Amino acid sequence: MDAVTDQLFEERKQKIYRFMQDVLYVPMRQKEIAAVLQIPREEREELRKILEALTEEGKITVSKRGKYSLNKEIRLTGIFRANLKGFGFVTVEGEDEDIYIREDQTNGAMDKDTVEIILTRAGSGRHREGRVRKIVKRGTARVVGLFQMNPGKNYGFVLPDNQKLFHDIFIPAERSMGAADGHKVVAELTFYGDGKKKPEGKIVEILGHVNDPGTDILSIVKAYDLPAEFPEKVLNQAVRVAKPVSPADMAGRKDIRDWQMVTIDGEDAKDLDDAVSLVKEGDHYILGVHIADVANYVQENSALDREAFERGTSVYLADRVIPMLPHTLSNGICSLNAGEDRLALSCIMKIDPAGRVTDHEIAETVIHVDRRMSYTAVNKILEDQDPTEREIYRELVPMFERMGELSHIIRERRKKRGSIDFDFPETKMILNEKGEPLELKPYERNTATRLIEDFMLLANETVAEDYYWQELPFLYRTHEAPDDEKIRALAIFIHNFGYSMHVGNREIRPGEVQKLLTKAEGTPEEPLIARLALRSMKQARYTEDNTGHFGLAAKYYTHFTSPIRRYPDLQIHRIIKDHLRGRMNEKKTEHYRSILPEVAKHSSETERRAEEAERETIKLKKAEYMQKRIGKVYEGVISGITKWGMYVELPNTVEGLVHVVSMKDDHYEYDERNYELAGVRTGRRYRLGERICVRVTGADRLQRTIDFEIAEEGEEDDGKENRHEADRQ
């Protein structure tokens, strides 16, 4: 149809729909509608097409007798998220709660498909249910998995790594690219299955044999569609712009190269995007947080910028980093390397003895970092008072001591306003050259890591508040208040441990959660309560509207401090620089307002993708590590309870499942209200937070799962020996 005919068709369609919405309308056949509306015979074919279109859109329905009536069903479109057990949930944009889809109502939908659903149970919140009416758009085009050739046959199958894809994919021999049994491959789906026939596909890439070093992580990279290589055009552009800082680059900038300044990072960090300085003026602290001026090198809409936007963030996997920017920039001219002039965007804050920022300046600067410090060295200086370290860095020790003082002051101030500090240990992995895990241990926070965290949080808040009151388009890091139902469930549960929370009619205050965590500090149930409190929280995200950050109890918050590895930081650097240079005219303002919603949405999505890939990598390496420890006994803490069993976490952060089937001393039932497994006959109860001994019975790298069973009595000696091993890890 041409545009005019198309418009005419739409107008007539609306006219028919309005006619059927009339209160006097009764269900009619096509012929009856034509008679009532006096549609001439030659236009009845168009009427048929209009009725078909309205039916397809779900606005009207047709009975078996051919009568058309308004569709009173509620139809919604969203993203289907499959569950390992066969059912799923549909996330609809703008709706707070997902819609539950029973296993027999999925209509062949696969994980990540865009689907149209019909609500079968309206209710409110989590009580809504639906069925998939049709698949609007497939969310999975390629699948990563293990290839298995059918012996003696001219076909094979790909077993998907993603456990939420429930069917193997049929691969004819001529579409196998010569893949052999045991190869990890990428298969492109050519047919999605129809309930009778399995999905079919063709192999487009062979990643290597399942046992080859690095194939496991590469499979995760491909599964999450992480862009591993930079296009040549982007690499060439990075080389062209990565020129040493020249006098022309410094023109118009605040020159603070004579300020005493350091970077403090992990020993293996190469992309150093923040430096800190601190002096005292009377009883006030002058804290400088100096951030690499990446926007100077990555111009908006350049090949570099478009690639950085697509990536959204750097991804840190067990054996590799997939950077947002090429190494020429991220480890070179944009990295604040000691002893070299660098361009920066600085947030210089004047802070009173109570930790309040009384004045600040945001400026384009030229800096020169004195020393590259590690968290370990700074911790030795401040916490251990190590004489050797203090001697090596003696000219910097007074500044570090001031930093220690100020960090304590601003942390206490943040705590008083109700900021929540979830101190969960991340997993630190040590791999050998083949990528095999040699050691797993908690990555502990210390005085130095907290110090940098405090300074970065303060700079992020200061910048966010400044630009909020400027009323300029900006990107904020926001965190909504938790869901009422989840908080009330938490309040009921903690009551069992003798704790209480004030949950009023209005939304909960972050201070209440923080008070609870403080009360539980040092108790056996602390990790459990912290974990449940965290599960009741929503996820932080990027938005162009400032709605505050619940977890930090902050009215204003943004991400300003990591433009090398996060796109939102780079985006707001551009806005800040345009404002500082007086270029934020009406045209620029409108430009930023138009692009920020998409930047916020895409950045939040790429952040989730990176987190999921990182989590999968850690789970994979933990399973690989425990494969070599089958039969060993460890002491752990019950970290989760479900109707199918209980999860136990070991001191080295490994978590495994004790399945109820393996608990042979009794029949155990799940007490959802108290998060317990209760023995029907013996009355034995297993509770969250309880310490128990477990034996490793299995570990599956492909499914990323670890299985435990409760260690029997009489194995205490073996247990003690292995518990010490776990503690060393």
XYZ file of C-alpha atoms in Angstrom:
729
model
C 0.000 0.000 0.000
C 1.170 3.574 -0.598
C 1.059 6.147 2.223
C -2.354 7.580 1.206
C -4.031 4.157 0.849
C -2.403 3.097 4.122
C -3.795 6.151 5.927
C -7.281 5.567 4.454
C -7.185 1.932 5.606
C -6.252 3.047 9.156
C -9.077 5.620 9.219
C -11.644 3.022 8.120
C -10.268 0.540 10.650
C -10.758 3.087 13.447
C -14.302 3.793 12.199
C -15.206 0.050 12.343
C -13.608 -0.279 15.797
C -15.554 2.758 17.133
C -18.774 1.274 15.700
C -18.139 -1.967 17.632
C -17.389 -0.002 20.818
C -20.902 1.516 20.764
C -23.033 0.393 23.734
C -25.844 -0.669 21.357
C -23.545 -2.944 19.313
C -24.345 -6.680 19.429
C -22.040 -9.392 17.938
C -22.559 -9.547 14.143
C -21.235 -11.421 11.132
C -19.233 -9.630 8.428
C -22.290 -9.472 6.114
C -24.430 -7.919 8.879
C -21.770 -5.275 9.658
C -21.631 -4.401 5.928
C -25.440 -4.085 5.790
C -25.714 -1.877 8.903
C -22.842 0.391 7.760
C -24.111 0.332 4.125
C -20.741 -0.778 2.772
C -21.034 -1.402 -1.012
C -20.282 -4.889 -2.322
C -17.022 -3.807 -4.039
C -15.577 -2.621 -0.665
C -16.439 -5.772 1.300
C -13.035 -7.349 0.598
C -11.464 -4.360 2.375
C -13.908 -4.844 5.285
C -12.714 -8.446 5.566
C -9.082 -7.240 5.737
C -10.003 -4.627 8.376
C -11.749 -7.231 10.547
C -8.732 -9.543 10.136
C -6.342 -6.751 11.167
C -8.408 -5.845 14.253
C -8.532 -9.535 15.226
C -4.763 -9.871 14.766
C -4.192 -6.800 16.951
C -6.316 -8.427 19.643
C -8.883 -5.611 19.673
C -11.759 -7.853 18.537
C -12.513 -11.589 18.540
C -14.509 -13.802 16.181
C -16.734 -16.637 17.433
C -17.030 -20.089 15.865
C -20.253 -18.850 14.251
C -18.364 -15.980 12.599
C -19.669 -13.192 14.848
C -17.333 -10.311 15.715
C -17.242 -8.717 19.168
C -14.926 -6.536 21.243
C -12.093 -8.395 22.967
C -12.413 -7.851 26.697
C -9.179 -9.757 27.413
C -6.238 -7.746 28.762
C -3.265 -8.161 26.448
C 0.270 -7.113 27.297
C 3.617 -7.355 25.526
C 6.881 -8.008 27.341
C 10.041 -10.100 27.638
C 9.690 -13.755 28.627
C 12.180 -15.007 31.230
C 12.263 -18.795 31.490
C 12.822 -20.623 34.758
C 14.835 -23.854 34.965
C 11.691 -25.640 36.126
C 9.777 -24.898 32.902
C 7.558 -21.985 33.933
C 8.486 -18.356 33.375
C 7.757 -14.688 33.979
C 7.021 -11.849 31.589
C 8.512 -8.433 32.312
C 6.374 -5.602 30.907
C 7.998 -2.172 30.616
C 6.510 0.299 33.093
C 4.963 -2.449 35.261
C 6.413 -3.035 38.745
C 5.727 -6.763 38.984
C 6.337 -9.579 36.488
C 3.488 -11.826 35.271
C 3.728 -15.546 36.043
C 3.366 -17.976 33.117
C 2.687 -21.629 33.936
C 4.698 -24.302 32.100
C 1.669 -25.350 30.035
C 0.916 -21.719 29.074
C 4.295 -20.756 27.509
C 3.212 -21.647 23.923
C 6.783 -22.510 22.878
C 8.271 -19.225 24.147
C 12.003 -19.334 24.841
C 14.066 -17.309 27.281
C 14.384 -13.621 26.201
C 11.591 -13.815 23.558
C 9.298 -10.795 23.185
C 5.792 -12.193 23.686
C 2.182 -11.047 23.711
C 0.308 -12.474 26.675
C -3.293 -12.583 27.821
C -3.882 -12.081 31.534
C -5.667 -15.120 32.951
C -5.605 -13.860 36.522
C -5.544 -10.108 36.931
C -5.060 -9.605 40.717
C -2.327 -7.234 41.756
C 1.427 -7.433 42.165
C 2.905 -10.914 42.024
C -0.523 -12.594 41.911
C -0.997 -11.890 38.199
C -0.843 -14.820 35.796
C -1.022 -15.073 32.036
C -0.617 -17.242 28.983
C 1.517 -16.566 25.941
C -0.746 -15.779 22.976
C 2.009 -15.337 20.420
C 5.728 -14.798 20.062
C 6.291 -11.288 18.699
C 10.078 -11.508 18.292
C 12.590 -14.203 19.078
C 15.211 -13.196 21.651
C 17.723 -15.922 20.868
C 19.230 -16.196 17.398
C 22.424 -18.015 18.385
C 23.083 -20.675 21.004
C 26.379 -21.735 22.580
C 26.618 -25.386 23.548
C 28.290 -28.777 23.404
C 28.163 -30.640 20.075
C 27.389 -34.363 20.148
C 27.535 -36.398 16.945
C 24.987 -39.208 16.734
C 27.115 -42.374 16.162
C 26.605 -43.834 12.716
C 24.135 -41.087 11.756
C 24.500 -38.070 9.503
C 23.393 -35.591 12.147
C 24.198 -34.387 15.650
C 22.826 -32.196 18.418
C 23.926 -29.087 20.292
C 23.238 -29.248 24.030
C 22.753 -25.571 25.047
C 24.901 -24.169 27.887
C 21.914 -22.013 28.846
C 19.846 -24.327 31.047
C 16.764 -22.200 30.320
C 16.748 -23.464 26.729
C 15.105 -26.814 27.308
C 15.603 -28.541 23.926
C 18.720 -29.828 22.187
C 19.222 -28.363 18.721
C 19.208 -30.745 15.758
C 22.170 -30.200 13.386
C 22.276 -31.992 9.987
C 25.816 -33.166 9.059
C 26.034 -30.754 6.102
C 25.462 -27.839 8.509
C 27.927 -28.961 11.204
C 31.061 -27.179 9.819
C 32.900 -30.470 10.488
C 32.469 -30.145 14.274
C 33.536 -33.221 16.232
C 32.052 -34.813 19.315
C 32.925 -32.706 22.390
C 33.432 -29.413 20.551
C 31.970 -26.249 22.069
C 30.170 -24.458 19.234
C 27.971 -21.499 18.326
C 24.810 -22.621 16.506
C 22.444 -20.325 14.630
C 18.786 -21.331 14.962
C 17.021 -21.945 11.650
C 13.820 -23.428 13.138
C 12.556 -22.861 16.691
C 10.549 -26.058 17.100
C 6.788 -26.418 17.161
C 6.038 -28.854 19.957
C 6.354 -31.838 17.625
C 9.766 -31.224 16.080
C 12.916 -30.122 17.934
C 14.611 -26.809 17.141
C 17.086 -26.987 14.248
C 20.196 -25.006 13.484
C 23.528 -24.708 11.736
C 26.955 -24.346 13.324
C 28.557 -20.966 12.577
C 31.629 -21.140 14.851
C 33.708 -23.825 16.568
C 35.167 -22.492 19.842
C 37.398 -25.472 20.656
C 37.185 -28.763 22.494
C 35.339 -28.683 25.811
C 38.602 -29.562 27.642
C 40.841 -27.034 25.843
C 42.148 -24.219 28.114
C 40.059 -21.050 27.776
C 37.198 -22.674 25.813
C 34.951 -22.568 28.892
C 35.265 -18.788 29.377
C 35.101 -18.143 25.619
C 31.772 -20.031 25.618
C 30.421 -17.557 28.214
C 31.771 -14.599 26.189
C 29.897 -15.868 23.111
C 26.749 -16.832 25.054
C 26.376 -13.279 26.387
C 27.308 -11.787 23.012
C 30.198 -9.852 24.562
C 32.220 -8.088 21.834
C 35.700 -9.591 22.372
C 37.575 -7.917 19.493
C 37.680 -4.228 18.534
C 37.052 -3.379 14.860
C 40.215 -2.236 13.069
C 38.728 1.228 12.472
C 38.289 1.696 16.237
C 41.841 0.473 17.029
C 43.318 2.819 14.412
C 41.360 5.761 15.807
C 42.577 4.936 19.342
C 46.202 5.035 18.143
C 45.630 8.372 16.358
C 44.115 10.146 19.391
C 46.500 8.692 22.021
C 49.090 11.471 21.711
C 51.197 12.679 24.695
C 49.832 15.695 26.583
C 51.042 18.855 24.811
C 51.063 22.532 25.904
C 48.071 23.088 23.568
C 46.127 20.364 25.451
C 46.825 22.155 28.746
C 45.599 25.550 27.571
C 42.731 26.882 29.684
C 43.029 24.087 32.269
C 43.736 24.374 35.993
C 47.371 23.254 36.377
C 47.709 21.233 39.591
C 50.751 19.157 38.664
C 52.533 20.317 41.819
C 49.827 18.860 44.121
C 50.833 15.769 46.076
C 48.710 13.046 44.502
C 48.464 9.238 44.284
C 46.443 6.485 42.658
C 45.366 3.609 44.929
C 44.265 0.398 43.189
C 44.610 -3.376 43.220
C 48.087 -4.723 42.360
C 46.960 -6.039 38.970
C 44.933 -2.981 37.846
C 46.119 -1.353 34.611
C 43.305 1.106 33.844
C 43.816 3.732 36.559
C 40.978 6.217 36.153
C 41.048 7.967 39.552
C 43.701 9.760 41.600
C 43.303 11.410 45.015
C 44.912 14.332 46.852
C 44.293 15.713 50.358
C 45.546 18.726 52.333
C 44.213 20.588 55.357
C 43.376 24.287 55.591
C 42.829 25.009 59.261
C 40.335 22.389 60.422
C 38.904 21.877 56.907
C 40.005 19.148 54.500
C 40.566 19.886 50.802
C 39.926 16.580 49.044
C 40.671 16.252 45.345
C 39.191 13.394 43.332
C 40.828 13.542 39.910
C 39.288 11.479 37.109
C 40.851 10.687 33.725
C 39.485 13.067 31.069
C 38.483 10.294 28.662
C 36.008 12.586 26.854
C 39.009 14.571 25.582
C 40.058 11.526 23.535
C 36.705 9.875 22.780
C 34.699 12.384 20.777
C 30.922 12.024 20.643
C 29.670 9.879 17.751
C 33.180 8.862 16.668
C 33.884 5.177 15.889
C 35.459 4.922 19.368
C 32.385 6.416 21.015
C 29.905 4.217 19.153
C 31.884 1.110 20.117
C 32.112 2.247 23.776
C 28.354 2.875 23.838
C 27.615 -0.601 22.419
C 29.853 -2.236 25.050
C 28.506 -0.030 27.842
C 31.024 -1.270 30.388
C 34.252 -3.232 30.797
C 33.672 -6.866 31.726
C 35.977 -8.546 34.249
C 36.033 -12.315 33.788
C 38.180 -14.856 35.657
C 40.980 -15.040 33.071
C 40.495 -11.897 30.982
C 39.164 -8.356 30.830
C 36.944 -7.270 27.941
C 37.551 -3.503 28.041
C 35.126 -0.782 27.011
C 37.972 1.120 25.319
C 41.065 -0.227 23.488
C 44.185 -0.763 25.649
C 45.981 2.091 23.816
C 43.624 4.410 25.712
C 42.515 2.444 28.791
C 46.046 1.412 29.837
C 47.826 4.281 28.065
C 47.039 7.987 27.716
C 43.744 7.763 29.683
C 45.324 5.829 32.556
C 46.615 8.106 35.331
C 50.095 6.561 35.338
C 52.578 7.857 37.923
C 55.257 10.247 36.755
C 53.362 11.414 33.656
C 51.279 14.507 32.849
C 47.629 13.635 32.367
C 44.404 15.493 31.555
C 41.720 15.114 34.211
C 38.302 16.269 35.340
C 38.651 17.089 39.026
C 36.111 17.426 41.813
C 37.826 19.427 44.563
C 35.821 19.483 47.796
C 36.172 21.533 50.969
C 34.971 19.386 53.877
C 34.347 20.517 57.458
C 35.256 18.447 60.579
C 31.720 16.946 60.596
C 32.193 15.572 57.048
C 29.962 18.129 55.271
C 31.023 19.435 51.846
C 30.903 23.201 52.401
C 32.298 24.211 49.012
C 33.479 22.509 45.843
C 34.910 23.112 42.397
C 34.587 20.928 39.309
C 37.335 21.767 36.829
C 39.263 20.552 33.804
C 42.797 20.020 35.102
C 46.330 18.866 34.292
C 47.717 16.484 36.920
C 50.909 14.555 37.631
C 50.542 11.513 39.899
C 53.477 11.049 42.317
C 53.099 7.366 43.147
C 51.030 4.380 42.070
C 49.926 2.838 45.380
C 48.293 -0.530 46.014
C 45.504 -1.193 48.528
C 47.858 -3.630 50.277
C 50.628 -1.033 50.775
C 48.239 1.693 52.020
C 46.571 -0.797 54.379
C 49.995 -1.763 55.775
C 50.784 1.917 56.363
C 47.481 2.811 58.056
C 46.204 -0.387 59.658
C 49.382 -2.398 60.376
C 51.651 0.617 60.968
C 54.265 -1.394 59.054
C 57.667 0.332 59.602
C 59.141 -0.836 56.264
C 56.191 0.444 54.192
C 56.051 3.690 56.177
C 59.743 4.258 55.461
C 59.423 3.522 51.720
C 56.557 6.044 51.370
C 57.578 8.419 54.196
C 56.882 11.633 52.208
C 53.294 10.405 51.602
C 52.520 8.990 55.074
C 51.123 12.294 56.496
C 48.673 12.513 53.553
C 47.607 8.873 54.034
C 46.967 9.536 57.724
C 44.813 12.565 56.853
C 42.980 10.348 54.360
C 42.366 7.735 57.049
C 40.920 10.447 59.359
C 38.672 11.923 56.668
C 37.487 8.523 55.446
C 36.340 7.661 58.984
C 34.524 11.023 59.332
C 32.578 10.817 56.060
C 31.777 7.102 56.554
C 30.302 7.843 60.006
C 28.299 10.729 58.562
C 26.944 8.467 55.824
C 26.094 5.809 58.410
C 24.192 8.345 60.540
C 21.917 9.299 57.659
C 21.108 5.597 57.147
C 23.367 4.425 54.306
C 23.329 0.611 54.052
C 26.684 -1.179 53.878
C 26.363 -4.748 52.585
C 29.817 -6.156 53.286
C 29.650 -9.383 51.253
C 33.047 -10.807 50.308
C 33.574 -11.137 46.572
C 35.502 -14.152 45.289
C 39.186 -13.721 44.485
C 40.435 -16.413 42.108
C 43.988 -17.452 41.403
C 44.269 -19.373 38.111
C 47.233 -21.140 36.551
C 48.396 -20.579 32.954
C 45.824 -23.125 31.727
C 43.002 -21.181 33.392
C 42.511 -23.808 36.108
C 41.573 -22.458 39.548
C 44.368 -23.025 42.079
C 42.831 -21.035 44.921
C 39.518 -19.404 45.838
C 39.199 -16.991 48.709
C 37.075 -14.050 49.827
C 38.282 -10.735 48.440
C 38.333 -8.820 51.692
C 37.748 -5.087 51.933
C 40.258 -3.236 54.097
C 40.972 0.303 55.317
C 42.487 1.298 51.955
C 39.660 -0.075 49.771
C 37.093 1.601 52.030
C 39.014 4.881 51.904
C 38.855 5.024 48.086
C 35.215 3.907 48.177
C 34.355 6.763 50.584
C 36.095 9.403 48.464
C 34.518 8.200 45.203
C 31.028 8.098 46.759
C 31.450 11.649 48.031
C 32.623 12.920 44.620
C 29.714 11.169 42.881
C 27.211 12.741 45.296
C 28.781 16.198 45.006
C 28.712 16.167 41.184
C 25.129 14.825 41.105
C 23.847 17.517 43.493
C 25.637 20.292 41.597
C 24.144 19.306 38.211
C 20.706 18.573 39.644
C 20.412 22.195 40.806
C 21.806 23.468 37.490
C 18.672 21.863 35.981
C 20.716 20.509 33.092
C 20.112 17.162 31.363
C 22.137 14.576 33.292
C 22.447 10.863 34.066
C 21.839 9.693 37.630
C 22.468 6.416 39.400
C 19.165 5.708 41.123
C 17.980 3.029 43.521
C 14.294 2.746 44.378
C 12.835 1.877 47.778
C 12.203 -1.855 48.246
C 8.919 -3.568 47.548
C 6.516 -3.344 50.541
C 5.646 -7.034 50.484
C 9.295 -8.113 50.552
C 10.120 -5.786 53.426
C 7.129 -6.988 55.452
C 8.206 -10.612 54.838
C 11.704 -9.685 56.061
C 10.236 -8.014 59.168
C 8.232 -11.176 59.983
C 11.270 -13.401 59.486
C 13.740 -11.395 61.612
C 11.159 -11.412 64.410
C 12.087 -15.110 64.854
C 15.611 -13.987 65.794
C 14.372 -11.362 68.225
C 14.892 -8.386 65.876
C 12.343 -5.811 64.831
C 12.017 -3.225 62.084
C 9.797 -0.199 61.961
C 7.695 -0.661 58.825
C 5.161 2.165 58.678
C 2.347 2.751 56.210
C 4.697 4.726 54.053
C 7.785 3.252 52.421
C 10.594 2.023 54.662
C 13.570 4.274 55.374
C 17.091 3.000 54.581
C 18.099 3.788 58.175
C 15.817 0.972 59.381
C 17.671 -1.590 57.252
C 21.021 -0.171 58.353
C 19.982 -0.303 62.043
C 18.989 -3.944 61.608
C 22.371 -4.830 60.061
C 24.191 -2.996 62.877
C 22.200 -4.926 65.528
C 22.978 -8.236 63.813
C 26.711 -7.426 63.412
C 28.953 -10.163 64.799
C 26.097 -12.628 65.391
C 25.848 -16.062 63.691
C 22.747 -14.893 61.820
C 24.396 -11.706 60.453
C 25.236 -13.101 56.958
C 21.744 -14.546 56.651
C 19.944 -11.330 57.650
C 22.198 -9.263 55.375
C 21.512 -11.626 52.467
C 17.742 -11.512 52.978
C 17.799 -7.725 53.333
C 19.743 -7.488 50.065
C 17.247 -9.801 48.311
C 14.414 -7.486 49.324
C 16.123 -4.577 47.527
C 15.569 -3.462 43.947
C 18.446 -3.157 41.493
C 20.159 0.194 41.020
C 20.011 1.584 37.472
C 20.768 4.624 35.331
C 18.021 7.195 34.766
C 17.797 10.734 33.396
C 15.517 11.703 36.309
C 16.974 12.026 39.784
C 14.909 9.964 42.241
C 17.669 9.384 44.809
C 19.589 6.311 45.915
C 17.843 4.270 48.626
C 20.805 2.054 49.553
C 23.142 5.012 50.068
C 20.381 7.131 51.644
C 21.478 9.796 49.140
C 19.193 12.395 47.555
C 21.611 12.848 44.657
C 23.923 10.247 43.162
C 25.654 9.619 39.838
C 28.586 7.681 38.359
C 31.348 10.175 37.591
C 34.515 8.358 38.675
C 35.133 5.579 36.080
C 34.877 6.853 32.485
C 37.467 4.315 31.252
C 35.201 1.387 32.118
C 31.608 2.771 32.306
C 29.819 4.622 29.527
C 27.471 6.698 31.773
C 30.534 8.324 33.401
C 31.934 9.217 29.980
C 28.544 10.630 28.948
C 28.259 12.954 31.936
C 31.890 14.080 31.507
C 30.837 15.461 28.111
C 27.915 17.321 29.688
C 30.174 18.742 32.432
C 32.819 19.859 29.924
C 30.221 21.520 27.667
C 28.847 23.344 30.710
C 32.295 24.401 31.993
C 33.215 25.758 28.553
C 29.942 27.696 28.210
C 28.721 25.571 25.306
C 25.510 24.340 26.933
C 23.161 26.352 24.730
C 19.553 25.454 23.935
C 20.549 23.224 20.998
C 23.068 21.254 23.105
C 20.605 20.942 25.985
C 17.937 19.571 23.665
C 20.461 17.169 22.108
C 21.369 15.684 25.500
C 17.725 15.487 26.581
C 16.934 13.481 23.447
C 19.793 10.942 23.764
C 19.941 10.378 27.555
C 16.892 8.058 27.894
C 18.472 5.588 25.461
C 21.931 5.936 27.074
C 20.397 5.222 30.503
C 18.421 2.207 29.257
C 21.274 0.684 27.244
C 23.850 1.282 30.016
C 21.604 -0.452 32.565
C 21.146 -3.395 30.173
C 24.871 -3.803 29.414
C 25.634 -3.568 33.130
C 23.201 -6.465 33.819
C 24.752 -8.462 30.956
C 28.267 -7.937 32.357
C 27.169 -8.888 35.890
C 25.502 -12.072 34.640
C 28.551 -13.079 32.573
C 30.880 -12.394 35.524
C 28.603 -14.425 37.832
C 28.495 -17.349 35.367
C 32.304 -17.342 35.076
C 32.719 -17.464 38.854
C 30.164 -20.295 39.145
C 31.973 -22.212 36.394
C 35.408 -21.881 38.037
C 33.983 -22.800 41.446
C 32.513 -26.000 39.980
C 35.850 -26.775 38.295
C 37.686 -26.187 41.583
C 35.345 -28.467 43.559
C 35.537 -31.258 40.922
C 38.997 -32.003 42.331
C 37.669 -32.093 45.887
C 34.911 -34.703 45.606
C 34.597 -36.588 48.893
C 36.174 -33.856 51.023
C 34.370 -32.559 54.093
C 34.016 -28.871 54.943
C 32.199 -26.800 57.511
C 29.858 -24.213 56.008
C 26.866 -22.009 56.735
C 23.324 -22.629 55.463
C 22.873 -19.690 53.078
C 19.542 -20.556 51.445
C 16.588 -22.871 52.004
C 14.095 -24.032 49.390
C 11.624 -26.889 49.070
C 14.199 -28.885 47.036
C 17.006 -28.541 49.592
C 19.398 -26.155 51.284
C 22.353 -24.191 49.988
C 25.527 -24.228 52.068
C 28.300 -21.643 51.682
C 31.901 -22.519 52.552
C 34.486 -20.056 53.921
C 36.077 -19.883 50.437
C 32.718 -18.475 49.040
C 31.772 -21.739 47.249
C 28.049 -22.474 47.522
C 26.535 -25.913 46.929
C 23.176 -27.660 47.304
C 22.253 -30.374 49.803
C 19.266 -31.876 47.983
C 16.377 -33.122 50.150
C 16.673 -36.488 48.358
C 20.128 -36.947 49.923
C 18.769 -36.252 53.453
C 17.925 -39.864 54.204
C 17.519 -39.701 58.009
C 14.001 -38.241 57.690
C 11.429 -36.734 55.321
C 12.026 -32.956 55.371
C 9.402 -30.345 54.565
C 9.981 -26.711 53.721
C 8.696 -24.180 56.258
C 8.534 -21.074 54.053
C 7.559 -18.674 56.834
C 10.594 -19.509 58.976
C 13.045 -20.384 56.176
C 13.549 -23.866 57.629
C 13.610 -27.505 56.564
C 11.811 -29.542 59.234
C 12.042 -33.327 59.731
C 8.545 -34.841 59.945
C 9.559 -37.738 62.219
C 12.635 -36.560 64.133
C 11.682 -32.888 64.456
C 15.239 -31.983 63.333
C 15.234 -28.459 61.882
C 17.776 -26.878 59.571
C 17.734 -23.060 59.670
C 19.344 -20.296 57.660
C 22.640 -19.204 59.220
C 23.256 -22.555 60.919
C 26.750 -24.088 60.692
C 26.915 -27.657 59.377
C 29.481 -30.107 57.981
C 29.034 -31.181 54.364
C 30.766 -33.578 52.002
C 31.286 -32.673 48.328
C 29.445 -35.291 46.232
C 29.466 -33.733 42.780
C 30.369 -30.719 40.649
C 29.199 -30.038 37.085
C 31.078 -27.456 35.022
C 28.481 -27.423 32.247
C 25.552 -26.794 34.582
C 27.723 -24.734 37.007
C 26.373 -26.658 40.000
C 27.956 -28.159 43.127
C 26.311 -30.889 45.216
C 26.857 -31.561 48.901
C 25.478 -34.046 51.381
C 25.392 -33.700 55.146
C 28.554 -35.259 56.605
C 27.815 -38.212 58.831
C 28.946 -38.506 62.416
C 32.366 -39.982 62.999
C 33.960 -37.851 60.254
C 34.874 -34.964 62.512
C 38.655 -35.492 62.172
C 38.471 -35.465 58.364
C 36.192 -32.467 58.615
C 38.548 -30.519 60.860
C 41.473 -31.156 58.542
C 39.516 -29.966 55.531
C 37.998 -27.044 57.394
C 41.522 -25.737 57.961
C 42.164 -26.078 54.231
C 39.000 -24.070 53.511
C 40.086 -21.396 55.993
C 43.486 -21.089 54.299
C 41.729 -20.545 51.007
